[in-house]
PDB file of C-alpha atoms and ligand atoms in Angstrom:
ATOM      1  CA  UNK Z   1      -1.007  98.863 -23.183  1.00 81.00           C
ATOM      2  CA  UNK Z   2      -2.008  96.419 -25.283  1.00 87.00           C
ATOM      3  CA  UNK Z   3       0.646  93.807 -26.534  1.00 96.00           C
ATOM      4  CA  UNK Z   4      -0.229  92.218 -30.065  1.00 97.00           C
ATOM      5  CA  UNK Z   5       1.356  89.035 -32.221  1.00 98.00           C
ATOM      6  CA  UNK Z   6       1.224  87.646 -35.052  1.00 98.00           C
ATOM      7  CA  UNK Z   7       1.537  83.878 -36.118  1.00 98.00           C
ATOM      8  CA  UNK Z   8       1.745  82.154 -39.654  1.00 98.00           C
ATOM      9  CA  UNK Z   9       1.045  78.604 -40.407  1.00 98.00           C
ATOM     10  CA  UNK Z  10       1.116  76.356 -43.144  1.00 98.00           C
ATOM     11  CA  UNK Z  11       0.251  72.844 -43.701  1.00 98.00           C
ATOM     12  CA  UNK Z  12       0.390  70.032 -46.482  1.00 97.00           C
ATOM     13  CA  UNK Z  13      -0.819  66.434 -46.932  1.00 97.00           C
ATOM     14  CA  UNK Z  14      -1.213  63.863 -49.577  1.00 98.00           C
ATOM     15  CA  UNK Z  15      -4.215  63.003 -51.092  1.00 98.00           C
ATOM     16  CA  UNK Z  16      -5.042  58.989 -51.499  1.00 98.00           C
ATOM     17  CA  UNK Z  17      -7.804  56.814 -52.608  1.00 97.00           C
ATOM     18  CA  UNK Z  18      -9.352  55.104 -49.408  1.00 94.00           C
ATOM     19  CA  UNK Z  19      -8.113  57.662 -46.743  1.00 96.00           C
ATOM     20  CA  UNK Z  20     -10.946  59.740 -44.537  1.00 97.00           C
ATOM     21  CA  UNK Z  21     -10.673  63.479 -45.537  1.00 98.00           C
ATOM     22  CA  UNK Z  22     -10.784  65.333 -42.626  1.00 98.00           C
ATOM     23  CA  UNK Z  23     -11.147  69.055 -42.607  1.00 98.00           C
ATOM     24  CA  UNK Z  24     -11.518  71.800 -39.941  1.00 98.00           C
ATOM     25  CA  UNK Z  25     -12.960  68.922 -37.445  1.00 98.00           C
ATOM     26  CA  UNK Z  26     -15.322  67.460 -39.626  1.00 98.00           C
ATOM     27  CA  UNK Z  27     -14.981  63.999 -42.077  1.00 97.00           C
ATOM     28  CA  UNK Z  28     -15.633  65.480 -45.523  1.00 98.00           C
ATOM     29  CA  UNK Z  29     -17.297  62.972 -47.643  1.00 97.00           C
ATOM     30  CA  UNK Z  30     -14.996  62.410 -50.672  1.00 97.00           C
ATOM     31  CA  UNK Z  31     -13.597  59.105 -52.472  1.00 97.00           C
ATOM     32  CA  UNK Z  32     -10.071  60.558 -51.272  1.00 97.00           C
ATOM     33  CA  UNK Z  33      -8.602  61.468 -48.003  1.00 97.00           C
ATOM     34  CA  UNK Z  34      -5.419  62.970 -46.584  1.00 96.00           C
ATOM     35  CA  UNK Z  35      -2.185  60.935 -45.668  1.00 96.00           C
ATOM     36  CA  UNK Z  36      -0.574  61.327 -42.391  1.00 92.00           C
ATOM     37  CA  UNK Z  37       0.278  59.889 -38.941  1.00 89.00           C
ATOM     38  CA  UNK Z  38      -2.365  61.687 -37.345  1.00 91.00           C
ATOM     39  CA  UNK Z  39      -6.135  62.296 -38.942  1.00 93.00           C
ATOM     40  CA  UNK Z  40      -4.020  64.823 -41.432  1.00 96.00           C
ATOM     41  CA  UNK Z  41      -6.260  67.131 -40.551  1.00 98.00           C
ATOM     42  CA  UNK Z  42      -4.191  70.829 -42.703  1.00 98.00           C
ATOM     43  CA  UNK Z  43      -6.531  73.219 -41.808  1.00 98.00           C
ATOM     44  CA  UNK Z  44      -6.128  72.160 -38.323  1.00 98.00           C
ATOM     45  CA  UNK Z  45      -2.481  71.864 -38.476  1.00 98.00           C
ATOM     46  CA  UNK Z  46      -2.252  75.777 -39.902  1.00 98.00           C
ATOM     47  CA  UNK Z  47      -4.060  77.015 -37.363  1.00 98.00           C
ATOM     48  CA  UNK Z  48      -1.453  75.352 -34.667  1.00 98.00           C
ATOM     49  CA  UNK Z  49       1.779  76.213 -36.315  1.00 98.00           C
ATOM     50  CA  UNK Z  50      -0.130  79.884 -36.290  1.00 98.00           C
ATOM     51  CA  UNK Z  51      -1.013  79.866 -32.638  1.00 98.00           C
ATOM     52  CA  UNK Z  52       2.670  78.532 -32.137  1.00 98.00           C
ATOM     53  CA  UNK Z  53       4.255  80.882 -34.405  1.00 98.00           C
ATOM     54  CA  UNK Z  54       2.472  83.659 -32.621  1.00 98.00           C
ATOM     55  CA  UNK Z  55       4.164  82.916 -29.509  1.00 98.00           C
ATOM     56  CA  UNK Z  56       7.318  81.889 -30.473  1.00 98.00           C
ATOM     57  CA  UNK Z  57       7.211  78.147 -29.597  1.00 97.00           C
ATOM     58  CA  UNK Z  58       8.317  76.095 -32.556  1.00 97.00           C
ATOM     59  CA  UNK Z  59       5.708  74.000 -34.619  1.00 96.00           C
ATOM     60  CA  UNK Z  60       3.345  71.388 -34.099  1.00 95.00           C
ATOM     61  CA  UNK Z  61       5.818  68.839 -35.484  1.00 93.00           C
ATOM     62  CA  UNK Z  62       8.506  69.732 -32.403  1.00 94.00           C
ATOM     63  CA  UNK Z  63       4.962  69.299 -29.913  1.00 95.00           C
ATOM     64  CA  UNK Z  64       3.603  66.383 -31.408  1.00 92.00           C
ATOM     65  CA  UNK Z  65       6.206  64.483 -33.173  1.00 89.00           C
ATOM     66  CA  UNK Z  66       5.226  61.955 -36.169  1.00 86.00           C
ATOM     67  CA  UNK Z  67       7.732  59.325 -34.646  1.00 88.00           C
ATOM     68  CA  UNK Z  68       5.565  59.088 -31.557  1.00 87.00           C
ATOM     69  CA  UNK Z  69       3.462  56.722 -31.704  1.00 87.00           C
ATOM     70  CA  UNK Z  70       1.131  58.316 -29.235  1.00 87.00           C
ATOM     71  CA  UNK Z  71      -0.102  60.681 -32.084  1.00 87.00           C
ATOM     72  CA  UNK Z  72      -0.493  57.596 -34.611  1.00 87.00           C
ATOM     73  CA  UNK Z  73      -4.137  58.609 -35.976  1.00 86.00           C
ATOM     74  CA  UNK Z  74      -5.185  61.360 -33.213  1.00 91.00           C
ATOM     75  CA  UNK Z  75      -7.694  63.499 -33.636  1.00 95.00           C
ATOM     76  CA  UNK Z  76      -6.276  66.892 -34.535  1.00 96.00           C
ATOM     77  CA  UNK Z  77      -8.807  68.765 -32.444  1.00 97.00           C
ATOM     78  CA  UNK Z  78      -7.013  67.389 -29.314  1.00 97.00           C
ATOM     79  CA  UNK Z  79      -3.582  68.724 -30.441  1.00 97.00           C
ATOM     80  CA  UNK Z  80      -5.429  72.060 -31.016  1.00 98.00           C
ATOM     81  CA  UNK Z  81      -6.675  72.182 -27.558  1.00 98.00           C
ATOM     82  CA  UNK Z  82      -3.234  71.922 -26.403  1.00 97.00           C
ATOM     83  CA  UNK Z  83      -1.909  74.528 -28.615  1.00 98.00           C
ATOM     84  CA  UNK Z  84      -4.486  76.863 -27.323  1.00 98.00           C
ATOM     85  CA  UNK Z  85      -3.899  75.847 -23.398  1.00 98.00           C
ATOM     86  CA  UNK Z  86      -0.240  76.918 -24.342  1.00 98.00           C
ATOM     87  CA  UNK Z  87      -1.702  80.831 -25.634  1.00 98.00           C
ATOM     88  CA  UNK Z  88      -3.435  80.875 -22.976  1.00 98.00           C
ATOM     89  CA  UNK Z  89      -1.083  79.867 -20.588  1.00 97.00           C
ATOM     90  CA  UNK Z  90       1.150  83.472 -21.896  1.00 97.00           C
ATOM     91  CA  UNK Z  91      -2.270  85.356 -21.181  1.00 97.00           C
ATOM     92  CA  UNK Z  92      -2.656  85.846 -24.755  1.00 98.00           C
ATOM     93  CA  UNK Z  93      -6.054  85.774 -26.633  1.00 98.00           C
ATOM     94  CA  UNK Z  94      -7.144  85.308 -29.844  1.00 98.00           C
ATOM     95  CA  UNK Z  95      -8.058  88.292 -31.488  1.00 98.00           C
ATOM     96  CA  UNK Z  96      -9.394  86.503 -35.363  1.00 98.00           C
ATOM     97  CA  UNK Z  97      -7.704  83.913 -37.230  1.00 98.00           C
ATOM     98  CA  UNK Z  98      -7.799  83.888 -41.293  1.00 98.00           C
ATOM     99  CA  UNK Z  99      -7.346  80.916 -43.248  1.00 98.00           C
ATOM    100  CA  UNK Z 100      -7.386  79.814 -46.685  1.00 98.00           C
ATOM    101  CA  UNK Z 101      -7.365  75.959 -48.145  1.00 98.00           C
ATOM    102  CA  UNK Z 102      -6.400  74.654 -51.224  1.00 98.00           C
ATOM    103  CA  UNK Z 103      -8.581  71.913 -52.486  1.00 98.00           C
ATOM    104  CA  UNK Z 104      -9.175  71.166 -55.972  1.00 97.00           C
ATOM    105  CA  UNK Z 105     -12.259  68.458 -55.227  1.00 97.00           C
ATOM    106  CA  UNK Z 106     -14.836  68.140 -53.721  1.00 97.00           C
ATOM    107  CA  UNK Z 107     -16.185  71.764 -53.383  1.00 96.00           C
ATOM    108  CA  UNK Z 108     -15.766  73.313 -49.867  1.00 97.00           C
ATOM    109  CA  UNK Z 109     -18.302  75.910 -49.634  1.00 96.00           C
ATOM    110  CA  UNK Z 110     -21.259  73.653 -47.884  1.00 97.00           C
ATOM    111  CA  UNK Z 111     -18.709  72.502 -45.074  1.00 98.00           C
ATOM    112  CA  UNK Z 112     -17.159  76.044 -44.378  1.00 98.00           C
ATOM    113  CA  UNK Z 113     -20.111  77.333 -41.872  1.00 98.00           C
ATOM    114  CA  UNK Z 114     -19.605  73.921 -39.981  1.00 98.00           C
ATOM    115  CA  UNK Z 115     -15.986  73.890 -39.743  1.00 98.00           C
ATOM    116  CA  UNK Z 116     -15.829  77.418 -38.909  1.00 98.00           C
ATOM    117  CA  UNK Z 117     -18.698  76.647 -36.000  1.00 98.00           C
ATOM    118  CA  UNK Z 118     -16.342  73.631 -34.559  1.00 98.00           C
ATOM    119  CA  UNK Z 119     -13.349  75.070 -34.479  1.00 98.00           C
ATOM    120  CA  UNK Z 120     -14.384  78.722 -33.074  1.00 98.00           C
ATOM    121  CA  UNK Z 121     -15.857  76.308 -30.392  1.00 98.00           C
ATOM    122  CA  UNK Z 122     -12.949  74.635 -29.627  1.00 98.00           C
ATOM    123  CA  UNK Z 123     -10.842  77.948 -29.746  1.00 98.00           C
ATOM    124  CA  UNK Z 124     -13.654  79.547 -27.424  1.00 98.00           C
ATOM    125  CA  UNK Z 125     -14.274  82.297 -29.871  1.00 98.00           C
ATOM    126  CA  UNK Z 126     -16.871  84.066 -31.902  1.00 98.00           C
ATOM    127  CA  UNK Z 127     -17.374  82.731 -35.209  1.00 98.00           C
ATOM    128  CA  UNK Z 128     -17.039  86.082 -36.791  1.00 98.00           C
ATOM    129  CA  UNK Z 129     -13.643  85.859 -35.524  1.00 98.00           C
ATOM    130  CA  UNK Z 130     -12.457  82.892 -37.244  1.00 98.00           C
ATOM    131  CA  UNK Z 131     -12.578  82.768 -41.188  1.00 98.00           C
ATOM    132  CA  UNK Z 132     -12.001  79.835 -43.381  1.00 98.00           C
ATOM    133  CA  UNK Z 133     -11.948  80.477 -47.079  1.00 98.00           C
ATOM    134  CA  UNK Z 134     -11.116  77.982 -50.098  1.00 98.00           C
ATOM    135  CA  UNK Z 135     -10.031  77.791 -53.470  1.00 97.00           C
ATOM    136  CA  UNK Z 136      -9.370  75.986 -56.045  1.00 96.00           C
ATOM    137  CA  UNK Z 137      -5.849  75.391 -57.646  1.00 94.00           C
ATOM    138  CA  UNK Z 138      -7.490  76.060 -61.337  1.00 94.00           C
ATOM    139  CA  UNK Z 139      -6.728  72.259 -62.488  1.00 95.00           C
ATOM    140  CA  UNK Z 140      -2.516  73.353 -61.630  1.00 95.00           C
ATOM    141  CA  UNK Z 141      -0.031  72.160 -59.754  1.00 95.00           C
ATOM    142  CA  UNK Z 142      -0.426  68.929 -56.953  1.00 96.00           C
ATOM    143  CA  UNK Z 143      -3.257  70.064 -55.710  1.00 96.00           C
ATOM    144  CA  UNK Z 144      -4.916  70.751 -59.235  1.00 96.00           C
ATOM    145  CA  UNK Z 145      -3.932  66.880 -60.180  1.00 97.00           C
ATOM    146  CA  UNK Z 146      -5.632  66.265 -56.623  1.00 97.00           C
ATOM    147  CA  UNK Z 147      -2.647  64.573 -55.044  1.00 98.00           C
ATOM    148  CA  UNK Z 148      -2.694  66.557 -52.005  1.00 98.00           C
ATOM    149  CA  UNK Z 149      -3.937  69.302 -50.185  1.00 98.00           C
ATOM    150  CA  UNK Z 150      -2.876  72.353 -48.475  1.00 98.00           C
ATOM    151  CA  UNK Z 151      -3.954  74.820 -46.088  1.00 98.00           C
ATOM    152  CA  UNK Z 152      -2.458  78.509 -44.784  1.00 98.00           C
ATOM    153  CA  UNK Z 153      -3.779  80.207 -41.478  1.00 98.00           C
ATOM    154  CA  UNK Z 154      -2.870  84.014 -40.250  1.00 98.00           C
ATOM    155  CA  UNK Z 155      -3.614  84.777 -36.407  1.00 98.00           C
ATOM    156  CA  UNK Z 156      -3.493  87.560 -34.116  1.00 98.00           C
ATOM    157  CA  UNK Z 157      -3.457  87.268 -30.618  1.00 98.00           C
ATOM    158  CA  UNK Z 158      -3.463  90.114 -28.098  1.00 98.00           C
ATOM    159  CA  UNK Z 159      -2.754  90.703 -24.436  1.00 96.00           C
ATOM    160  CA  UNK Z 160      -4.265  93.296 -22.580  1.00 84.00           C
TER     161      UNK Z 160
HETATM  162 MG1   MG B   1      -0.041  68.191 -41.000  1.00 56.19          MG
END
């Protein structure tokens, strides 16, 4: 029989003049970046607090705590390696992942393909089975004023 579960994950970082934006593994070029103690990295940090969500274990702030300074500016692609080691560890797979982010500027749509290609290598699984979208927050709220950023990631995981 075939055990399913489901994860949910959300993420949220400032947006500031200067910073690197960096988005689904790849440095987006844009005149502002997201703030955080690691590379800020939302859609990265969705897809972890799914993954953890889906089995139970807390979120990626419990893991990999902002007050350590052994996370000060890591690369979020590490942390997601170690979220997956822990799925895999519980003989759980990932069945697809779905995630959205909210960006008002600059326009996602070129970068999608390539972040989708990264992280579905990462993850070890076919791109078909990972899907990024984005949108716009139609010039409202903090991300329409483009002071920060957010992200939201479903994911199902399976064991056979
Ligand atoms: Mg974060």
């Amino acid at each position: 029989m075939t055990k399913h579960r489901i994860g949910f994950g959300y993420d949220i970082h400032r947006l500031a003049e200067g910073e690197e934006l960096w988005l689904g593994g790849l440095l987006i070029p844009h005149h502002k970046g997201s703030v955080g103690h690691s590379d800020a990295d939302v859609l990265i940090h969705a897809i972890c607090d799914a993954l953890l969500g889906a089995i139970s274990l807390g979120d990626i702030g419990m893991h990999f705590p902002d007050t350590d300074p052994k996370w000060k500016g890591v690369d979020s692609k590490l942390l997601l390696k170690e979220v997956l080691n822990k799925v895999l560890e519980r003989d759980y797979s990932i069945g697809n992942i779905d995630a959205t982010i909210c960006l008002e500027k600059p326009k996602l749509r070129p970068h999608i393909d390539a972040m989708r290609s990264c992280l579905a290598s990462i993850l070890a699984i076919d791109i078909d089975d990972l899907s990024i979208k984005a949108t716009t927050s139609e010039k409202m709220s903090f991300v329409g004023t483009e002071a920060g950023i957010k992200a939201y990631a479903v994911v199902l995981l399976y064991k056979d």
